[in-house]
Short mmCIF file of N, CA and C in Angstrom, two decimals:
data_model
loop_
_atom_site.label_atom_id
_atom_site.label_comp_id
_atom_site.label_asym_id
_atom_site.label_seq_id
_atom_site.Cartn_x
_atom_site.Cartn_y
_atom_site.Cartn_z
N UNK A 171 100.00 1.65 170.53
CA UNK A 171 100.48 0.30 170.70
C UNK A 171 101.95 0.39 171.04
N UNK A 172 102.58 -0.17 172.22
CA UNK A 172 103.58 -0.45 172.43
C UNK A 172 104.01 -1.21 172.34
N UNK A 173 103.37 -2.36 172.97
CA UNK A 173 104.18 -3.99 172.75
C UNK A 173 103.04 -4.33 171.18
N UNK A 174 103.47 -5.33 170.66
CA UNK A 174 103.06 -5.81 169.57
C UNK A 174 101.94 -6.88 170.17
N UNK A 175 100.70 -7.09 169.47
CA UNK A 175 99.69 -7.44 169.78
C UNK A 175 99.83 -8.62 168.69
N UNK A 176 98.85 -10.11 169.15
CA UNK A 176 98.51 -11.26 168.67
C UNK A 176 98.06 -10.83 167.45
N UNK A 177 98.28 -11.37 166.14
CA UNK A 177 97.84 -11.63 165.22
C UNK A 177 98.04 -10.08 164.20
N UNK A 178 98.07 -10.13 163.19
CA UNK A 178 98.41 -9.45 162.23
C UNK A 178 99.68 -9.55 161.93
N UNK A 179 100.84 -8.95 160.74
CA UNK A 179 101.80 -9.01 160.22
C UNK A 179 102.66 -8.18 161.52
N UNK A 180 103.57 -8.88 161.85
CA UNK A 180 104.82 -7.65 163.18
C UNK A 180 105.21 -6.67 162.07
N UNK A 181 105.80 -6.44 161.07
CA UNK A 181 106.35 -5.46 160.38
C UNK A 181 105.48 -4.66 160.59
N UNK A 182 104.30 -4.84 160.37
CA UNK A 182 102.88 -3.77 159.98
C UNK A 182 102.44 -3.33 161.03
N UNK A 183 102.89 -3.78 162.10
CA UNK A 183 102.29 -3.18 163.61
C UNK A 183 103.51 -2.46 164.04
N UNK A 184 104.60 -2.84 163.40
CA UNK A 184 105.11 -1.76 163.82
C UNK A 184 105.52 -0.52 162.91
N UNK A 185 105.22 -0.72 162.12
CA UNK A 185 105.16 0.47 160.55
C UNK A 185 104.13 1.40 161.40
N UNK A 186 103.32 0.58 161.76
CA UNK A 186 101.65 1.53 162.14
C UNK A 186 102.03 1.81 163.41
N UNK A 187 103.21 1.74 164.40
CA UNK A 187 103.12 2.58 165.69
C UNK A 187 104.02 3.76 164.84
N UNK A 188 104.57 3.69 163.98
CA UNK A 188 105.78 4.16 163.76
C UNK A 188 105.10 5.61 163.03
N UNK A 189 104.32 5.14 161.89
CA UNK A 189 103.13 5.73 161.70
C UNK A 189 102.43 6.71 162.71
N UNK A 190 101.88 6.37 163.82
CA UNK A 190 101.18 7.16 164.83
C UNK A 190 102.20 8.04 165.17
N UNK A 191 103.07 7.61 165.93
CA UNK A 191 104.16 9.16 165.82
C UNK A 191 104.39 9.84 165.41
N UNK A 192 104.54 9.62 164.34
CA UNK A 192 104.70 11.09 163.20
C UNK A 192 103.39 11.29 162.89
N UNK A 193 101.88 10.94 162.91
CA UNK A 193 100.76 11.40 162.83
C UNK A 193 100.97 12.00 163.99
N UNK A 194 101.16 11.88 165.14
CA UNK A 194 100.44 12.88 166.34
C UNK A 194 101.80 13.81 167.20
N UNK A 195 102.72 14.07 166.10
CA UNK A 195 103.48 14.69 166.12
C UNK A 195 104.94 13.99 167.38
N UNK A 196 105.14 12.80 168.01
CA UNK A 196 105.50 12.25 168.91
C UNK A 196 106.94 12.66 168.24
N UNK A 197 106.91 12.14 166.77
CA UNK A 197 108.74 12.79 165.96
C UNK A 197 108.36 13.08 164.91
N UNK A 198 108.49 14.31 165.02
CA UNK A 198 108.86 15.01 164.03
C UNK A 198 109.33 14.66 162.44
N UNK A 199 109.25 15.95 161.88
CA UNK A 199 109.67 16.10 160.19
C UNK A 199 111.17 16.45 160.88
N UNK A 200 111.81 15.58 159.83
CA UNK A 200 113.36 15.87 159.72
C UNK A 200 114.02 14.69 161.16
N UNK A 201 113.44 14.75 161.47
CA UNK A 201 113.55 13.56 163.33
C UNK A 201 114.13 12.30 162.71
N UNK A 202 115.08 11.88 163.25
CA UNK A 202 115.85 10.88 162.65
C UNK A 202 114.70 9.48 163.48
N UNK A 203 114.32 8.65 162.69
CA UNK A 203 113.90 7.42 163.35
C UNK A 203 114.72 6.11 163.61
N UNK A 204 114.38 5.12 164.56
CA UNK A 204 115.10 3.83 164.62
C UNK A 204 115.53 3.33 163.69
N UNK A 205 116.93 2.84 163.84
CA UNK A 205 117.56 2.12 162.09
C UNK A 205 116.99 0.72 162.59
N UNK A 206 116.83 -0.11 162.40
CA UNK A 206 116.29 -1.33 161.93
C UNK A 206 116.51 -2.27 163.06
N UNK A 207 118.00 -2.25 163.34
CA UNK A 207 118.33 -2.83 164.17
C UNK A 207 118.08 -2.22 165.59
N UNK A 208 118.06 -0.86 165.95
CA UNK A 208 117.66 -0.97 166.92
C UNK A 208 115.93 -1.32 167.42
N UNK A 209 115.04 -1.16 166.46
CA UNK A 209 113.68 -1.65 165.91
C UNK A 209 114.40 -3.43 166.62
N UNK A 210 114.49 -3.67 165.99
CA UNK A 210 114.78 -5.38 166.34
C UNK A 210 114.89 -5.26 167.70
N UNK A 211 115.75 -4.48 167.79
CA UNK A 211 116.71 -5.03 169.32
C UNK A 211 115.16 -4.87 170.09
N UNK A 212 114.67 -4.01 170.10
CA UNK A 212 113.45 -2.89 171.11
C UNK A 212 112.24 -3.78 170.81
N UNK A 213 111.75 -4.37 169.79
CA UNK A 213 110.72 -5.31 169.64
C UNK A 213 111.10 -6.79 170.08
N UNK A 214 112.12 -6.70 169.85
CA UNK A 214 112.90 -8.22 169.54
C UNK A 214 112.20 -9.16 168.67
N UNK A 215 112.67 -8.68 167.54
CA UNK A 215 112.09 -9.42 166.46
C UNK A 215 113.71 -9.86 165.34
N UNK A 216 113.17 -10.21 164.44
CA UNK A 216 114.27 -10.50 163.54
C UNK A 216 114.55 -9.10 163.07
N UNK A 217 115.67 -8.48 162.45
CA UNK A 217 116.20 -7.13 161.94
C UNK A 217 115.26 -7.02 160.37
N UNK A 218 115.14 -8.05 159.75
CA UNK A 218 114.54 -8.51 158.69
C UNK A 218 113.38 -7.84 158.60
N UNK A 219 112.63 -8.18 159.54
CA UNK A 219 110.82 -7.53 160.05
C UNK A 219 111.19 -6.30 160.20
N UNK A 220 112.34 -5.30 161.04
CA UNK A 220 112.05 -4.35 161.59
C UNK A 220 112.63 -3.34 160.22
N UNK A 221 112.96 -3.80 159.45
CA UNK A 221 113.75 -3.63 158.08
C UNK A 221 112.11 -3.26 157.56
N UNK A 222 111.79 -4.46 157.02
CA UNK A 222 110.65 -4.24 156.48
C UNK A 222 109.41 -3.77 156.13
N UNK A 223 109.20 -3.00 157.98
CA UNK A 223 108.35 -1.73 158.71
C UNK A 223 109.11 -0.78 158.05
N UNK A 224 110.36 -0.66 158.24
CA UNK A 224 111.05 0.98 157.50
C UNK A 224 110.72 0.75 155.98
N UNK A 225 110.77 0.00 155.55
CA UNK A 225 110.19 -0.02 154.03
C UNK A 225 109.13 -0.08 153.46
N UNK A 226 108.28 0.12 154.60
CA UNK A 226 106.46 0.01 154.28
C UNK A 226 106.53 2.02 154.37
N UNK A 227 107.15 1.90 155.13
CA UNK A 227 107.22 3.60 155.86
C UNK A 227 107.74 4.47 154.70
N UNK A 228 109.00 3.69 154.15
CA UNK A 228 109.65 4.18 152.86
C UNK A 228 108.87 4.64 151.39
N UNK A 229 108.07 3.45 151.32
CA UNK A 229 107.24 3.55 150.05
C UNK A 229 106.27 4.45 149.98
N UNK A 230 105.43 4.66 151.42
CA UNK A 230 104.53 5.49 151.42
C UNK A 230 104.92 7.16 151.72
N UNK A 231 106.77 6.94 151.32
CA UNK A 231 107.03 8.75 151.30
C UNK A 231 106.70 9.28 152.75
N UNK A 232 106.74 8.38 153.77
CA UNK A 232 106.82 8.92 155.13
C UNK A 232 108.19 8.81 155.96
N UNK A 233 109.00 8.02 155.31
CA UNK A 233 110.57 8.32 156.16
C UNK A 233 111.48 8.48 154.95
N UNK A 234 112.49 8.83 154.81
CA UNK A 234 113.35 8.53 153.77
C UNK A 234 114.83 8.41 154.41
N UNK A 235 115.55 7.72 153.63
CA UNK A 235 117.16 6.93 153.95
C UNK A 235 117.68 8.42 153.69
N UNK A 236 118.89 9.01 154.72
CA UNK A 236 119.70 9.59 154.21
C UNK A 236 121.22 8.83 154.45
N UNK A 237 121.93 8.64 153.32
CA UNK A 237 123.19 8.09 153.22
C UNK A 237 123.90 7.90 154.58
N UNK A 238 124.44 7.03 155.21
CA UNK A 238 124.83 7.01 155.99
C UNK A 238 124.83 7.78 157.66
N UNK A 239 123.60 8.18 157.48
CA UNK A 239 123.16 8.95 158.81
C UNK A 239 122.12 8.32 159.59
N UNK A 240 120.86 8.00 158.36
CA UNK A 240 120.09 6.82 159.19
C UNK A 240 118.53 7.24 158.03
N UNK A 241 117.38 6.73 159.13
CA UNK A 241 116.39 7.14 158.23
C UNK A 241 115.96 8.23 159.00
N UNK A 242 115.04 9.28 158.38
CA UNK A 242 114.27 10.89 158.72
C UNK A 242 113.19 10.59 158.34
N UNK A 243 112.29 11.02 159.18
CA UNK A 243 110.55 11.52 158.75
C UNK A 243 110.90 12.55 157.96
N UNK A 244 110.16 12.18 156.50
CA UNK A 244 110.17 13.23 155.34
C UNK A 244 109.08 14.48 155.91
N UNK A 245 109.93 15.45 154.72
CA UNK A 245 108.86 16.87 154.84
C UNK A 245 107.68 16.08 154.41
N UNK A 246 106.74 16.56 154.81
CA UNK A 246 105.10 16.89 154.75
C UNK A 246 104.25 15.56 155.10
N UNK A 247 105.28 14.62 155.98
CA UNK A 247 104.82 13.07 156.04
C UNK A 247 103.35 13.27 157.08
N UNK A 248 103.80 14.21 158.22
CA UNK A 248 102.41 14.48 159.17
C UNK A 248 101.28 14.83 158.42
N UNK A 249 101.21 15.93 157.52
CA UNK A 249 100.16 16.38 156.77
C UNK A 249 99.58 15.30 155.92
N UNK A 250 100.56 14.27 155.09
CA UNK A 250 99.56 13.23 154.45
C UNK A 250 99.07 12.25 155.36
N UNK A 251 99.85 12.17 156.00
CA UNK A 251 98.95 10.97 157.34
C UNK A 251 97.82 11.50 157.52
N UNK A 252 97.50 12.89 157.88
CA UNK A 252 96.64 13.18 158.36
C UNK A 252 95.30 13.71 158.01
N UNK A 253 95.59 13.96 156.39
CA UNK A 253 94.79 13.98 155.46
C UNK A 253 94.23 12.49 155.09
N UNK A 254 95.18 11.24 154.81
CA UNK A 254 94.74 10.37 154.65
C UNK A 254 93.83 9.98 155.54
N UNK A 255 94.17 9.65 156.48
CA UNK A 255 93.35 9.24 158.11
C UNK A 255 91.72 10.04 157.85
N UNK A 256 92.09 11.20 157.90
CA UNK A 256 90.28 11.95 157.77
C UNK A 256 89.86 11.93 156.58
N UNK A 257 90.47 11.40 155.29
CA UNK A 257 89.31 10.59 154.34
C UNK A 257 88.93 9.69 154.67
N UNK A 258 89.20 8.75 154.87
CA UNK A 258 89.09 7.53 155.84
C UNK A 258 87.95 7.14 156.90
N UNK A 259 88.55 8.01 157.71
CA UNK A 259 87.82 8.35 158.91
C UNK A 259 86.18 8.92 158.31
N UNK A 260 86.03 9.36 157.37
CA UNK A 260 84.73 9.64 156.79
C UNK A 260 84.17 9.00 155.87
N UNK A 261 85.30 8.02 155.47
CA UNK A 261 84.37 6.58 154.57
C UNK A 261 83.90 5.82 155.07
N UNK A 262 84.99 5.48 156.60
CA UNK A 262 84.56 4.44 157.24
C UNK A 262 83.62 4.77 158.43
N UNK A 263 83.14 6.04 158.77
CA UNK A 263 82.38 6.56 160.09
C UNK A 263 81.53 6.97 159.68
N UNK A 264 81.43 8.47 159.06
CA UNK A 264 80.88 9.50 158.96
C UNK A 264 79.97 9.04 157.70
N UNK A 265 80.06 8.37 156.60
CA UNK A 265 79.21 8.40 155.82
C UNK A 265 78.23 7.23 156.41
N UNK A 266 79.02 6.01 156.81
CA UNK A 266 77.53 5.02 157.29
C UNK A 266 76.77 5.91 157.98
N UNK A 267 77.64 6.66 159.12
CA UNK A 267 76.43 7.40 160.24
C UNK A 267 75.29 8.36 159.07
N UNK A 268 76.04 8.96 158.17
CA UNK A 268 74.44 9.90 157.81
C UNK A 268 73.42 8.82 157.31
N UNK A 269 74.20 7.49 156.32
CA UNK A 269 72.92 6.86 156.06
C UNK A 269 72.04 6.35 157.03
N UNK A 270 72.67 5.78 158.17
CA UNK A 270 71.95 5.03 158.93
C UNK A 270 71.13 6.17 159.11
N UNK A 271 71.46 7.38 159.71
CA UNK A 271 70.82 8.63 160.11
C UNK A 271 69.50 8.70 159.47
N UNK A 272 69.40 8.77 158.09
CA UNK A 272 68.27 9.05 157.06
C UNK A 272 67.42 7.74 156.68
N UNK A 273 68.15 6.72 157.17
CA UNK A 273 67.05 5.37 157.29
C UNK A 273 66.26 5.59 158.35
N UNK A 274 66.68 6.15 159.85
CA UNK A 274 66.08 6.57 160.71
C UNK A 274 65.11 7.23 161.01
N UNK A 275 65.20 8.74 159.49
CA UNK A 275 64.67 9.86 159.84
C UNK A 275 65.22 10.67 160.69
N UNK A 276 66.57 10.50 160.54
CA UNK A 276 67.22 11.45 161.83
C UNK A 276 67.62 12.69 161.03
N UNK A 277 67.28 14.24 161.24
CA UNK A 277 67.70 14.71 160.32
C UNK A 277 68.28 15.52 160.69
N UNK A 278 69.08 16.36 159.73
CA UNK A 278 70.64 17.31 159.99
C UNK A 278 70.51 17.88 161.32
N UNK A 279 69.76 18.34 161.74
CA UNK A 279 69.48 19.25 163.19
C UNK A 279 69.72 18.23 164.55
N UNK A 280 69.18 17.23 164.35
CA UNK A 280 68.90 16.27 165.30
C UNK A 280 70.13 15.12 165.82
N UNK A 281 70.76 15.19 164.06
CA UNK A 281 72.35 14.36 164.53
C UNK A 281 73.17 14.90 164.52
N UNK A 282 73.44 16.42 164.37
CA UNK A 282 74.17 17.34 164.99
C UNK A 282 74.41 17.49 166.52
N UNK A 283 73.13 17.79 166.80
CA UNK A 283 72.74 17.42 168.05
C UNK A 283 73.35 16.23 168.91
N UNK A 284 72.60 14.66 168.34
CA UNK A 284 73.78 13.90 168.85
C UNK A 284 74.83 14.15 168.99
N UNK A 285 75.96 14.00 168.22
CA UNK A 285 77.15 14.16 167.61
C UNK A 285 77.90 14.99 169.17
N UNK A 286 76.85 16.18 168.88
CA UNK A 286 77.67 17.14 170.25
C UNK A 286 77.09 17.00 171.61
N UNK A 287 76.44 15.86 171.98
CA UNK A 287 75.88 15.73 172.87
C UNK A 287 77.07 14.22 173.50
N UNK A 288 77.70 13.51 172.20
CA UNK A 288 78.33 12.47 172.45
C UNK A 288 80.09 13.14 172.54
N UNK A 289 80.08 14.16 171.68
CA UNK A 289 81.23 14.75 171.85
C UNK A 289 81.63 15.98 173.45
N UNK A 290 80.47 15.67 173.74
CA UNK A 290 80.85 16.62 174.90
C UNK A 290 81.41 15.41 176.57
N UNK A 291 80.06 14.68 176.02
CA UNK A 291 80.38 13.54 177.10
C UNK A 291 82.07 12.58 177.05
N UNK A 292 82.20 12.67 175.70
CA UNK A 292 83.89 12.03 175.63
C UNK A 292 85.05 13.33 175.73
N UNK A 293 84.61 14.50 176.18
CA UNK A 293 85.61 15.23 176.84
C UNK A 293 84.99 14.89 177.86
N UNK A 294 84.50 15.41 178.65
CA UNK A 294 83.89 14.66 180.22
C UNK A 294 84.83 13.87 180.69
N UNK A 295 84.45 12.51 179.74
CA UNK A 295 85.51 11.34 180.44
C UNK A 295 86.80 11.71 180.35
N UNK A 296 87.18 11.84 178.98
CA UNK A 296 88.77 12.15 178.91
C UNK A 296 89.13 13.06 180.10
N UNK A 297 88.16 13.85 180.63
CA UNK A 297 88.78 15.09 181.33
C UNK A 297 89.00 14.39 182.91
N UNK A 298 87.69 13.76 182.85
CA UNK A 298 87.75 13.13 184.47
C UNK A 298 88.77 12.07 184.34
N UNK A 299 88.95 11.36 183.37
CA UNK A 299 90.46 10.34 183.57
C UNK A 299 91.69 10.90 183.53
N UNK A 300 91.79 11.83 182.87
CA UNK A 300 93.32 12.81 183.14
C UNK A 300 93.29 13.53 184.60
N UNK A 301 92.11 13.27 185.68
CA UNK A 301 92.49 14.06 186.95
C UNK A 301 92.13 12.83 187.71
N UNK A 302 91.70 11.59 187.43
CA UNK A 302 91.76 10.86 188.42
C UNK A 302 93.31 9.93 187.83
N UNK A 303 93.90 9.87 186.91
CA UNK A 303 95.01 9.06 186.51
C UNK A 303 96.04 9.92 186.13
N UNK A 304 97.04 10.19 186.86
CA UNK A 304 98.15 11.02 186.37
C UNK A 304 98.69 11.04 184.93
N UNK A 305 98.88 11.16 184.36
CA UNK A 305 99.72 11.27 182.81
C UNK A 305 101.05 10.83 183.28
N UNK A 306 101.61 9.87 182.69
CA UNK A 306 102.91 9.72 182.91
C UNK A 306 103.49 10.92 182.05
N UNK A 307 104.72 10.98 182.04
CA UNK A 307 105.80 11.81 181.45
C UNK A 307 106.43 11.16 180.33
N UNK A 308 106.13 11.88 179.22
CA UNK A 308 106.82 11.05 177.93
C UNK A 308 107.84 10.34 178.03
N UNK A 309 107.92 9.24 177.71
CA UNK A 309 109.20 8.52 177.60
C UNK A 309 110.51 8.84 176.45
N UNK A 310 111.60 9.30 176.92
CA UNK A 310 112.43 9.27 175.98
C UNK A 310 113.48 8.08 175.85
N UNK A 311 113.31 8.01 174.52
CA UNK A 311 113.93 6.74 174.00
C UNK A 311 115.74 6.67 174.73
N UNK A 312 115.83 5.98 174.70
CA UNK A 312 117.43 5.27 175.37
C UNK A 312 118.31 5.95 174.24
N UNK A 313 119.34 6.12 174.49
CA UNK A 313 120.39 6.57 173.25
C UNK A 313 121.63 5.39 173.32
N UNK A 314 121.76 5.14 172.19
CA UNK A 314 122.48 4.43 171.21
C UNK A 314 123.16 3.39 172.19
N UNK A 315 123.17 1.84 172.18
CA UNK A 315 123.62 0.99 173.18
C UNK A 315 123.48 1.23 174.87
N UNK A 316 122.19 1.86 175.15
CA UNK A 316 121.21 2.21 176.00
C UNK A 316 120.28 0.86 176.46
N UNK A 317 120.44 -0.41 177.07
CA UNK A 317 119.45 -0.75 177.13
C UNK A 317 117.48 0.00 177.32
N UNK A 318 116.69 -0.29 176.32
CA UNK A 318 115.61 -0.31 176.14
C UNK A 318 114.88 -0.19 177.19
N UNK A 319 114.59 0.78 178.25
CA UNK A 319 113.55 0.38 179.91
C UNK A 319 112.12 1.37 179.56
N UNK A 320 111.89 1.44 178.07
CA UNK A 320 110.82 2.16 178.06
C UNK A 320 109.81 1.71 176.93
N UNK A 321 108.75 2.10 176.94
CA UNK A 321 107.76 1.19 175.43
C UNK A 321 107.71 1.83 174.67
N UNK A 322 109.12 2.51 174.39
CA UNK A 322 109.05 3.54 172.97
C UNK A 322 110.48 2.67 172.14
N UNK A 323 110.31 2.74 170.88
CA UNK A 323 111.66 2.28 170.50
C UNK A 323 112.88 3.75 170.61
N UNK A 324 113.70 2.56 170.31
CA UNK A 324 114.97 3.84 170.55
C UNK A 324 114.74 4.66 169.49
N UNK A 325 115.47 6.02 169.48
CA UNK A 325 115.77 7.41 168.79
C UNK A 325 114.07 7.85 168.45
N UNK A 326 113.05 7.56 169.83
CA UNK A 326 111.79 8.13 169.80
C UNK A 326 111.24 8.93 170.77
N UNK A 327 110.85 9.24 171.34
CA UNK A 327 109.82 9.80 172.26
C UNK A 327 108.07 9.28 172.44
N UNK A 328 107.68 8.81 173.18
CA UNK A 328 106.45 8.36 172.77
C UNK A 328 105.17 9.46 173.78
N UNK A 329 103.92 9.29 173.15
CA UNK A 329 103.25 10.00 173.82
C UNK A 329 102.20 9.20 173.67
N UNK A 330 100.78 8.94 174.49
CA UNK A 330 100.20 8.08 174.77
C UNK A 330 99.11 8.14 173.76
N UNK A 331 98.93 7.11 172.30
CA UNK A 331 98.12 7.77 171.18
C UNK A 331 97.05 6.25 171.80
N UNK A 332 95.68 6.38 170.93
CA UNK A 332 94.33 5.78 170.80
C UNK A 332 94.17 5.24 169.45
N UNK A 333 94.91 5.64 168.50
CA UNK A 333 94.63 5.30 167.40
C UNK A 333 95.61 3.80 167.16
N UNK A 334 95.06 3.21 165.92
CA UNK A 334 96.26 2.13 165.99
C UNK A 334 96.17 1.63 163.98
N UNK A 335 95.87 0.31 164.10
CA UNK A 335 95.67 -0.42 163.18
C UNK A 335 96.67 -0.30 161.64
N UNK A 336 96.53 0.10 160.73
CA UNK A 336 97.06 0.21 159.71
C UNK A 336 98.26 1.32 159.57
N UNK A 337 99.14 1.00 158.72
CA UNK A 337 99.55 2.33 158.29
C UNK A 337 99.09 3.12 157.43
N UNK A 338 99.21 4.60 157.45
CA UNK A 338 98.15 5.35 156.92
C UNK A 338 97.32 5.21 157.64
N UNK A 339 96.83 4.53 158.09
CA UNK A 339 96.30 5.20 159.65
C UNK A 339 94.56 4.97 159.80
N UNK A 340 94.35 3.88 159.74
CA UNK A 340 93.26 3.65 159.66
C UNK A 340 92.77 3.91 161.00
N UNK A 341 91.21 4.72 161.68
CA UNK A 341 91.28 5.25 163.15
C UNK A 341 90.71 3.58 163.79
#
């Protein structure tokens, strides 16, 4: 998500892009992130909201304030994102699929089978859309009183993620 989408909380959509970056490695551990205001300036929202994303980010031990320098993606913030996300990802996917599976009669051999029959076809596509659609080139964020000409906020890099919704990272 780049631009902010209709409906849900703005802080939280942007906690949760802010989120995806440091899940899919876009910045880094130790990577200084947007102070608040430039969050505002780059969303254009109130500083208040973009405040309030760094403090959703804060609580969950994924950025932390250092004194007068700004805020940092904490050590080991990628690894719990990403642990969190694939519990998740198997409460909310993987376990309906086996039940539905065994209401079916579908059994271990057979939805394996699926599984890699559906996982092969979504490299397929992915593969044929990365050679019929160029990849743009990561965007790097503007530096400091930089007007904004890119859909990454400032002091970021963005790379083109699929995932979105929550922080912590719901897929």
């Amino acid at each position: 998500m780049s631009l902010l989408e209709e409906g849900g909380p703005i802080f939280a959509q942007i906690a949760a892009e802010l989120a995806n970056q440091i899940a899919d490695g876009t910045v880094g551990e130790g990577e200084r992130v947007a102070s608040s205001n430039e969050l505002a300036v780059f969303y254009r929202v109130n500083p208040a909201t973009a405040a309030r994303a760094l403090t959703v980010l804060s609580d969950e031990d994924l950025v932390e304030k250092r004194r007068g320098v700004g805020m940092f993606v904490a050590q080991g913030a990628r690894d719990r994102l990403v642990r969190g996300r694939r519990r998740r990802f198997a409460e909310r996917y993987v376990r309906p699929l086996a039940v539905e599976a065994a209401r079916l009669g579908i059994g271990q051999d057979e939805l394996l089978g699926l599984l890699r029959d559906e996982l092969a076809s979504v490299a397929v596509t992915s593969q044929a859309a990365g050679a019929t659609a160029p990849h743009s080139a990561p965007h790097s964020a503007p530096s400091a009183g930089t007007p904004a000409a890119t859909t990454a906020p400032p002091g970021t890099t963005t790379a083109t993620t699929t995932t979105a919704a929550t922080v912590g990272g719901d897929v």
